[in-house]
Short mmCIF file of C-alpha atoms and ligand atoms in Angstrom, two decimals:
data_model
loop_
_atom_site.label_atom_id
_atom_site.label_comp_id
_atom_site.label_asym_id
_atom_site.label_seq_id
_atom_site.Cartn_x
_atom_site.Cartn_y
_atom_site.Cartn_z
CA UNK A 1 0.00 0.00 0.00
CA UNK A 2 1.18 3.42 -0.88
CA UNK A 3 1.72 5.76 2.05
CA UNK A 4 0.82 9.17 0.65
CA UNK A 5 -2.02 10.41 -1.52
CA UNK A 6 -1.32 10.47 -5.26
CA UNK A 7 -3.21 13.27 -6.93
CA UNK A 8 -3.83 12.66 -10.62
CA UNK A 9 -6.20 15.63 -10.83
CA UNK A 10 -4.59 18.43 -12.85
CA UNK A 11 -3.62 20.53 -9.86
CA UNK A 12 -3.42 21.23 -7.02
CA UNK A 13 -0.79 18.54 -7.44
CA UNK A 14 1.00 16.27 -5.04
CA UNK A 15 3.54 18.38 -3.12
CA UNK A 16 6.87 17.42 -1.60
CA UNK A 17 7.27 17.17 2.16
CA UNK A 18 9.65 20.14 2.08
CA UNK A 19 7.06 22.35 0.37
CA UNK A 20 4.48 21.36 2.99
CA UNK A 21 6.96 22.11 5.77
CA UNK A 22 7.70 25.56 4.34
CA UNK A 23 4.18 26.56 5.39
CA UNK A 24 5.26 26.41 9.03
CA UNK A 25 6.90 29.79 9.45
CA UNK A 26 6.78 32.36 12.21
CA UNK A 27 3.94 34.84 11.95
CA UNK A 28 4.92 37.93 10.01
CA UNK A 29 3.17 41.06 8.79
CA UNK A 30 3.35 40.93 4.98
CA UNK A 31 4.12 44.66 4.87
CA UNK A 32 7.49 44.13 6.61
CA UNK A 33 10.78 44.27 4.69
CA UNK A 34 11.50 40.59 5.35
CA UNK A 35 8.38 39.67 3.42
CA UNK A 36 9.38 42.05 0.62
CA UNK A 37 12.50 39.92 0.30
CA UNK A 38 10.32 36.84 -0.13
CA UNK A 39 8.30 38.57 -2.88
CA UNK A 40 11.49 39.66 -4.65
CA UNK A 41 12.91 36.17 -4.47
CA UNK A 42 9.69 34.67 -5.86
CA UNK A 43 9.62 37.13 -8.77
CA UNK A 44 13.29 36.49 -9.55
CA UNK A 45 12.82 32.73 -9.56
CA UNK A 46 9.68 32.90 -11.69
CA UNK A 47 11.65 34.81 -14.31
CA UNK A 48 14.43 32.24 -14.06
CA UNK A 49 11.96 29.38 -14.57
CA UNK A 50 10.62 31.11 -17.70
CA UNK A 51 14.08 32.36 -18.76
CA UNK A 52 12.67 35.85 -19.11
CA UNK A 53 14.76 37.97 -16.72
CA UNK A 54 15.97 40.34 -19.43
CA UNK A 55 12.62 41.27 -20.96
CA UNK A 56 9.85 40.26 -18.59
CA UNK A 57 8.30 41.37 -15.31
CA UNK A 58 6.70 38.99 -12.80
CA UNK A 59 3.59 39.82 -10.80
CA UNK A 60 1.89 37.78 -8.07
CA UNK A 61 -1.79 37.99 -7.23
CA UNK A 62 -3.74 36.43 -4.39
CA UNK A 63 -6.11 34.29 -6.42
CA UNK A 64 -6.35 30.98 -8.21
CA UNK A 65 -5.03 30.66 -11.74
CA UNK A 66 -8.20 32.00 -13.34
CA UNK A 67 -7.60 35.28 -11.51
CA UNK A 68 -4.24 35.63 -13.27
CA UNK A 69 -5.90 35.09 -16.66
CA UNK A 70 -8.68 37.52 -15.75
CA UNK A 71 -6.11 40.07 -14.62
CA UNK A 72 -4.37 39.96 -18.02
CA UNK A 73 -7.55 40.12 -20.09
CA UNK A 74 -9.04 42.97 -18.06
CA UNK A 75 -5.81 44.97 -17.80
CA UNK A 76 -4.19 44.51 -21.22
CA UNK A 77 -7.16 44.84 -23.53
CA UNK A 78 -8.33 48.43 -23.72
CA UNK A 79 -11.53 49.90 -25.12
CA UNK A 80 -10.06 50.23 -28.62
CA UNK A 81 -8.57 46.74 -28.67
CA UNK A 82 -9.94 43.42 -29.88
CA UNK A 83 -8.78 39.92 -29.02
CA UNK A 84 -8.91 36.70 -31.03
CA UNK A 85 -9.38 33.77 -28.61
CA UNK A 86 -8.54 30.20 -29.54
CA UNK A 87 -11.40 28.25 -27.97
CA UNK A 88 -10.33 24.68 -28.63
CA UNK A 89 -10.88 23.62 -25.03
CA UNK A 90 -12.44 24.57 -21.71
CA UNK A 91 -9.72 27.09 -20.84
CA UNK A 92 -9.99 28.92 -24.14
CA UNK A 93 -13.74 28.98 -23.58
CA UNK A 94 -13.17 30.37 -20.08
CA UNK A 95 -11.19 33.30 -21.56
CA UNK A 96 -14.11 33.94 -23.89
CA UNK A 97 -16.51 33.92 -20.93
CA UNK A 98 -14.33 36.41 -19.06
CA UNK A 99 -14.37 38.72 -22.09
CA UNK A 100 -18.14 38.37 -22.38
CA UNK A 101 -18.59 39.25 -18.73
CA UNK A 102 -16.51 42.43 -18.99
CA UNK A 103 -17.70 43.44 -22.44
CA UNK A 104 -14.20 43.04 -23.89
CA UNK A 105 -14.35 42.93 -27.72
CA UNK A 106 -13.37 39.44 -28.88
CA UNK A 107 -13.87 36.80 -31.51
CA UNK A 108 -13.50 33.11 -30.79
CA UNK A 109 -11.94 30.60 -33.14
CA UNK A 110 -11.95 26.75 -33.21
CA UNK A 111 -14.24 24.11 -31.80
CA UNK A 112 -13.60 22.13 -28.65
CA UNK A 113 -10.70 19.68 -29.17
CA UNK A 114 -9.93 21.01 -32.66
CA UNK A 115 -6.19 21.22 -33.26
CA UNK A 116 -5.42 24.90 -34.02
CA UNK A 117 -4.57 25.33 -37.70
CA UNK A 118 -2.01 28.07 -38.06
CA UNK A 119 -3.18 29.09 -41.54
CA UNK A 120 -6.68 29.67 -40.23
CA UNK A 121 -5.30 31.83 -37.43
CA UNK A 122 -3.19 33.79 -39.91
CA UNK A 123 -6.19 34.36 -42.11
CA UNK A 124 -8.19 35.75 -39.19
CA UNK A 125 -5.37 37.96 -37.99
CA UNK A 126 -4.64 39.27 -41.46
CA UNK A 127 -8.21 40.49 -41.87
CA UNK A 128 -7.11 42.98 -39.27
CA UNK A 129 -8.86 44.46 -36.33
CA UNK A 130 -7.16 42.27 -33.76
CA UNK A 131 -4.68 43.77 -31.34
CA UNK A 132 -4.35 40.66 -29.15
CA UNK A 133 -4.40 36.89 -29.52
CA UNK A 134 -5.24 34.73 -26.48
CA UNK A 135 -4.76 30.99 -26.17
CA UNK A 136 -4.18 28.21 -23.70
CA UNK A 137 -0.84 26.46 -24.04
CA UNK A 138 -1.59 23.08 -22.54
CA UNK A 139 -5.39 22.65 -22.79
CA UNK A 140 -5.92 20.82 -19.53
CA UNK A 141 -9.45 19.85 -20.55
CA UNK A 142 -8.33 17.56 -23.38
CA UNK A 143 -4.61 17.13 -22.71
CA UNK A 144 -3.78 18.86 -26.00
CA UNK A 145 -0.54 20.80 -26.26
CA UNK A 146 -1.24 23.77 -28.49
CA UNK A 147 1.75 24.76 -30.65
CA UNK A 148 2.32 27.97 -28.75
CA UNK A 149 5.79 28.79 -30.08
CA UNK A 150 4.86 28.93 -33.76
CA UNK A 151 1.48 30.60 -33.21
CA UNK A 152 2.83 33.38 -30.99
CA UNK A 153 5.76 33.98 -33.35
CA UNK A 154 3.38 34.42 -36.26
CA UNK A 155 1.03 36.70 -34.29
CA UNK A 156 3.92 38.80 -33.11
CA UNK A 157 5.26 39.18 -36.65
CA UNK A 158 1.81 40.43 -37.59
CA UNK A 159 1.98 43.03 -34.83
CA UNK A 160 -0.51 41.28 -32.56
CA UNK A 161 0.22 40.98 -28.81
CA UNK A 162 -0.01 37.47 -27.39
CA UNK A 163 -1.63 36.23 -24.19
CA UNK A 164 -0.87 32.66 -23.13
CA UNK A 165 -2.56 30.69 -20.38
CA UNK A 166 0.35 28.45 -19.43
CA UNK A 167 -1.26 27.35 -16.19
CA UNK A 168 -0.55 23.66 -16.58
CA UNK A 169 2.73 23.86 -18.48
CA UNK A 170 4.82 26.58 -16.83
CA UNK A 171 7.48 24.82 -14.75
CA UNK A 172 7.38 21.67 -16.88
CA UNK A 173 7.90 23.20 -20.32
CA UNK A 174 11.15 24.88 -21.31
CA UNK A 175 10.01 28.40 -22.08
CA UNK A 176 12.68 30.82 -23.24
CA UNK A 177 10.67 33.99 -22.79
CA UNK A 178 13.50 36.42 -23.57
CA UNK A 179 13.67 34.88 -27.04
CA UNK A 180 9.98 34.09 -27.52
CA UNK A 181 7.00 36.14 -28.64
CA UNK A 182 4.78 35.83 -25.60
CA UNK A 183 3.70 39.19 -24.24
CA UNK A 184 1.60 37.95 -21.32
CA UNK A 185 1.78 34.58 -19.63
CA UNK A 186 -0.46 33.34 -16.82
CA UNK A 187 0.28 30.55 -14.37
CA UNK A 188 -0.35 29.62 -10.75
CA UNK A 189 1.40 28.29 -7.68
CA UNK A 190 -0.12 24.85 -7.59
CA UNK A 191 0.44 23.15 -10.93
CA UNK A 192 3.80 22.39 -12.52
CA UNK A 193 5.67 24.57 -10.00
CA UNK A 194 4.34 22.12 -7.40
CA UNK A 195 3.49 24.65 -4.69
CA UNK A 196 0.36 25.18 -2.62
CA UNK A 197 -2.77 26.69 -4.15
CA UNK A 198 -3.51 30.38 -3.62
CA UNK A 199 -1.32 32.45 -5.92
CA UNK A 200 -1.87 33.56 -9.48
CA UNK A 201 1.21 34.43 -11.54
CA UNK A 202 1.51 36.84 -14.46
CA UNK A 203 4.68 37.34 -16.47
CA UNK A 204 4.56 40.14 -19.00
CA UNK A 205 6.96 41.90 -21.30
CA UNK A 206 8.34 45.11 -19.91
CA UNK A 207 7.56 46.92 -23.15
CA UNK A 208 3.85 46.37 -22.42
CA UNK A 209 3.91 48.61 -19.36
CA UNK A 210 2.55 51.57 -21.32
CA UNK A 211 -0.39 49.51 -22.55
CA UNK A 212 -1.15 48.48 -18.97
CA UNK A 213 -0.80 51.91 -17.46
CA UNK A 214 -4.33 53.15 -18.06
CA UNK A 215 -6.75 51.83 -15.53
CA UNK A 216 -7.78 48.22 -15.66
CA UNK A 217 -11.37 47.11 -16.10
CA UNK A 218 -10.97 45.33 -12.76
CA UNK A 219 -10.17 46.96 -9.45
CA UNK A 220 -8.74 43.98 -7.56
CA UNK A 221 -7.02 42.40 -10.56
CA UNK A 222 -5.41 45.60 -11.91
CA UNK A 223 -2.11 44.26 -13.23
CA UNK A 224 -0.32 47.60 -13.47
CA UNK A 225 -1.35 48.66 -9.96
CA UNK A 226 -0.11 45.34 -8.56
CA UNK A 227 3.18 45.62 -10.46
CA UNK A 228 3.63 49.19 -9.24
CA UNK A 229 2.96 48.22 -5.64
CA UNK A 230 5.54 45.43 -5.85
CA UNK A 231 8.05 47.80 -7.50
CA UNK A 232 7.60 50.77 -5.23
CA UNK A 233 6.60 49.25 -1.90
CA UNK A 234 7.72 45.64 -2.24
CA UNK A 235 4.21 44.69 -1.16
CA UNK A 236 1.15 43.22 -2.78
CA UNK A 237 -1.74 45.66 -2.79
CA UNK A 238 -3.97 43.40 -0.69
CA UNK A 239 -3.38 40.70 1.90
CA UNK A 240 -1.42 37.82 0.39
CA UNK A 241 -1.67 34.19 1.52
CA UNK A 242 1.50 34.67 3.58
CA UNK A 243 2.42 31.05 4.30
CA UNK A 244 1.56 29.96 0.76
CA UNK A 245 4.16 32.48 -0.46
CA UNK A 246 6.88 30.80 1.61
CA UNK A 247 5.84 27.40 0.28
CA UNK A 248 5.83 28.83 -3.25
CA UNK A 249 9.38 30.08 -2.83
CA UNK A 250 10.43 26.62 -1.69
CA UNK A 251 8.59 25.04 -4.64
CA UNK A 252 10.31 27.42 -7.07
CA UNK A 253 13.66 26.55 -5.52
CA UNK A 254 12.91 22.86 -6.03
CA UNK A 255 11.82 23.53 -9.62
CA UNK A 256 15.11 25.24 -10.39
CA UNK A 257 17.12 22.55 -8.58
CA UNK A 258 15.45 19.81 -10.59
CA UNK A 259 15.57 21.96 -13.74
CA UNK A 260 12.60 22.67 -16.00
CA UNK A 261 13.91 20.37 -18.72
CA UNK A 262 14.43 17.51 -16.25
CA UNK A 263 10.99 18.10 -14.78
CA UNK A 264 9.46 17.94 -18.25
CA UNK A 265 11.26 14.66 -18.82
CA UNK A 266 10.08 13.25 -15.49
CA UNK A 267 6.48 14.18 -16.32
CA UNK A 268 6.85 12.62 -19.75
CA UNK A 269 8.27 9.41 -18.28
CA UNK A 270 5.42 9.26 -15.77
CA UNK A 271 2.90 9.98 -18.48
CA UNK A 272 4.30 7.20 -20.70
CA UNK A 273 4.04 4.64 -17.91
CA UNK A 274 0.47 5.73 -17.23
CA UNK A 275 -0.50 5.87 -20.91
CA UNK A 276 1.00 2.52 -21.86
CA UNK A 277 -0.38 0.87 -18.73
CA UNK A 278 -3.89 2.22 -19.27
CA UNK A 279 -3.90 1.25 -22.95
CA UNK A 280 -2.79 -2.24 -22.03
CA UNK A 281 -5.73 -2.44 -19.62
CA UNK A 282 -8.08 -1.56 -22.47
CA UNK A 283 -8.60 2.20 -22.05
CA UNK A 284 -8.77 4.41 -25.15
CA UNK A 285 -7.15 7.85 -25.20
CA UNK A 286 -9.22 10.79 -26.39
CA UNK A 287 -6.49 12.47 -28.45
CA UNK A 288 -4.17 11.21 -31.19
CA UNK A 289 -0.72 10.60 -29.76
CA UNK A 290 0.97 13.49 -31.59
CA UNK A 291 -1.33 16.03 -29.90
CA UNK A 292 -0.81 14.72 -26.35
CA UNK A 293 0.86 17.09 -23.90
CA UNK A 294 2.38 14.18 -21.96
CA UNK A 295 1.32 16.03 -18.83
CA UNK A 296 -2.28 14.84 -18.74
CA UNK A 297 -4.33 12.28 -20.60
CA UNK A 298 -8.09 12.18 -21.19
CA UNK A 299 -9.49 8.65 -21.63
CA UNK A 300 -12.86 7.64 -23.02
CA UNK A 301 -15.42 6.34 -20.54
CA UNK A 302 -17.35 4.56 -23.24
CA UNK A 303 -16.05 2.37 -24.56
CA UNK A 304 -13.83 1.52 -21.62
CA UNK A 305 -13.21 -1.53 -19.46
CA UNK A 306 -15.14 0.15 -16.61
CA UNK A 307 -18.37 -1.68 -15.91
CA UNK A 308 -19.67 0.47 -13.07
CA UNK A 309 -19.05 3.98 -14.33
CA UNK A 310 -16.63 6.70 -13.38
CA UNK A 311 -17.82 7.39 -9.84
CA UNK A 312 -17.32 3.80 -8.70
CA UNK A 313 -13.88 3.80 -10.34
CA UNK A 314 -12.99 7.08 -8.65
CA UNK A 315 -14.14 5.82 -5.25
CA UNK A 316 -12.30 2.51 -5.54
CA UNK A 317 -9.06 4.27 -6.45
CA UNK A 318 -9.52 6.89 -3.73
CA UNK A 319 -9.60 4.05 -1.19
CA UNK A 320 -6.13 3.20 -2.48
CA UNK A 321 -4.98 6.79 -2.10
CA UNK A 322 -5.29 7.78 -5.76
CA UNK A 323 -7.42 10.68 -7.04
CA UNK A 324 -8.64 10.60 -10.64
CA UNK A 325 -10.59 13.42 -12.23
CA UNK A 326 -13.78 13.69 -14.28
CA UNK A 327 -13.71 14.93 -17.87
CA UNK A 328 -15.17 18.17 -19.24
CA UNK A 329 -15.33 17.49 -22.96
CA UNK A 330 -18.82 18.26 -24.32
CA UNK A 331 -20.76 15.34 -25.80
CA UNK A 332 -17.96 12.86 -25.09
CA UNK A 333 -17.69 10.99 -21.81
CA UNK A 334 -14.12 11.09 -20.59
CA UNK A 335 -12.05 11.12 -17.42
CA UNK A 336 -8.60 12.54 -16.84
CA UNK A 337 -5.31 11.57 -15.26
CA UNK A 338 -2.53 14.13 -14.88
CA UNK A 339 1.06 13.65 -13.76
CA UNK A 340 1.50 17.17 -12.39
CA UNK A 341 3.25 17.23 -9.01
CA UNK A 342 5.89 15.43 -6.99
CA UNK A 343 5.21 12.08 -8.67
CA UNK A 344 7.75 9.55 -9.85
CA UNK A 345 7.79 6.32 -11.88
CA UNK A 346 7.14 4.03 -8.85
CA UNK A 347 3.98 6.07 -8.19
CA UNK A 348 2.84 5.35 -11.74
CA UNK A 349 3.55 1.64 -11.30
CA UNK A 350 1.40 1.74 -8.18
CA UNK A 351 -1.39 3.54 -10.08
CA UNK A 352 -1.42 0.95 -12.86
CA UNK A 353 -1.35 -1.94 -10.35
CA UNK A 354 -4.26 -0.32 -8.55
CA UNK A 355 -6.30 0.22 -11.72
CA UNK A 356 -5.65 -3.41 -12.65
CA UNK A 357 -6.79 -4.55 -9.21
CA UNK A 358 -9.94 -2.40 -9.39
CA UNK A 359 -10.81 -3.77 -12.83
CA UNK A 360 -10.41 -7.37 -11.79
CA UNK A 361 -12.16 -6.94 -8.45
CA UNK A 362 -14.46 -3.92 -8.59
C1 PLP B 1 -5.97 24.96 -13.85
C2 PLP B 1 -6.09 25.82 -15.01
C3 PLP B 1 -6.59 27.14 -14.90
C4 PLP B 1 -6.99 27.80 -13.62
O1 PLP B 1 -7.74 27.08 -12.75
P1 PLP B 1 -7.95 27.62 -11.27
O2 PLP B 1 -8.92 26.63 -10.72
O3 PLP B 1 -8.52 28.98 -11.35
O4 PLP B 1 -6.62 27.61 -10.59
C5 PLP B 1 -6.61 27.93 -16.04
N1 PLP B 1 -6.16 27.46 -17.21
C6 PLP B 1 -5.67 26.22 -17.36
C7 PLP B 1 -5.14 25.80 -18.70
C8 PLP B 1 -5.63 25.36 -16.27
O5 PLP B 1 -5.11 24.13 -16.40
#
């Protein structure tokens, strides 16, 4: 029997013991200098993880990942702007819903689970009228890795600013932001950085500061105001989750010690063990192999070897300390398994053994 919970939900992920222990710090007022040092260190390490120290700024917000995305959309896109949103999954659709809510001018492109065709994007952008392009990198709803590098390069060459939701890839994908064409990137503390939940992360290109300077559509999520507060006062504007910040710093340290490339390889190894094992047990993946992120996999529920449905499967695995996650793909019944977090090949072997045991003795 395994001794610690294995979370295969796509974040909050399984954390290391040292990240958990980092929560136990002495009480401190987050407006003290010592906490400013923590914020500085976090920002520095975020830029190191994304290799963007020369051109990018890092901002923290007290919110889940969606707050970081909402902060970008509401702060970067002004009244005269218009954004093209790639809606080929739940997180693209969420960006569209945020824009609808705030009355931000947008157009959406692509159906759920459709692989984004670059020529189609080019055609839309070349008709003009778009100042921004927004997309998810790893679409956590399907497990599809969108080709972010080539799409953002093209958009940038066409003079369009790029917004990337890299929630479930940042930390386990080798970004080289100083050399790339990503103007705004959103992530959070609790996915591939492997920290505790509670912090949204925005990295943005310094040359976008002018665009951000006018007031945001949101009061709390005003990206420029938060950046300015961190710059000038070394404080977040509003109360941060203090202990979560310490754990985040520890998690960032561990990310850099492992190395982003090595972490990507560990996730891919874990994913391969899971994928091969599940296929051998008769499960069918939702996506073609070449579109898989190798961070998460969505499997069909029907057909599948499960005879008692997803909930029974979930409950039986939970008894063995493993959490699996329902699917969100419209009109197709799926479930998801992610390898985000402090998980290693023996954990995957245990997962496959457990699935096999559940199938043979439900
Ligand atoms: C997890 C995730 C989010 C944010 O989810 P929260 O629950 O708000 O943290 C946004 N986009 C993607 C691609 C995600 O995987």
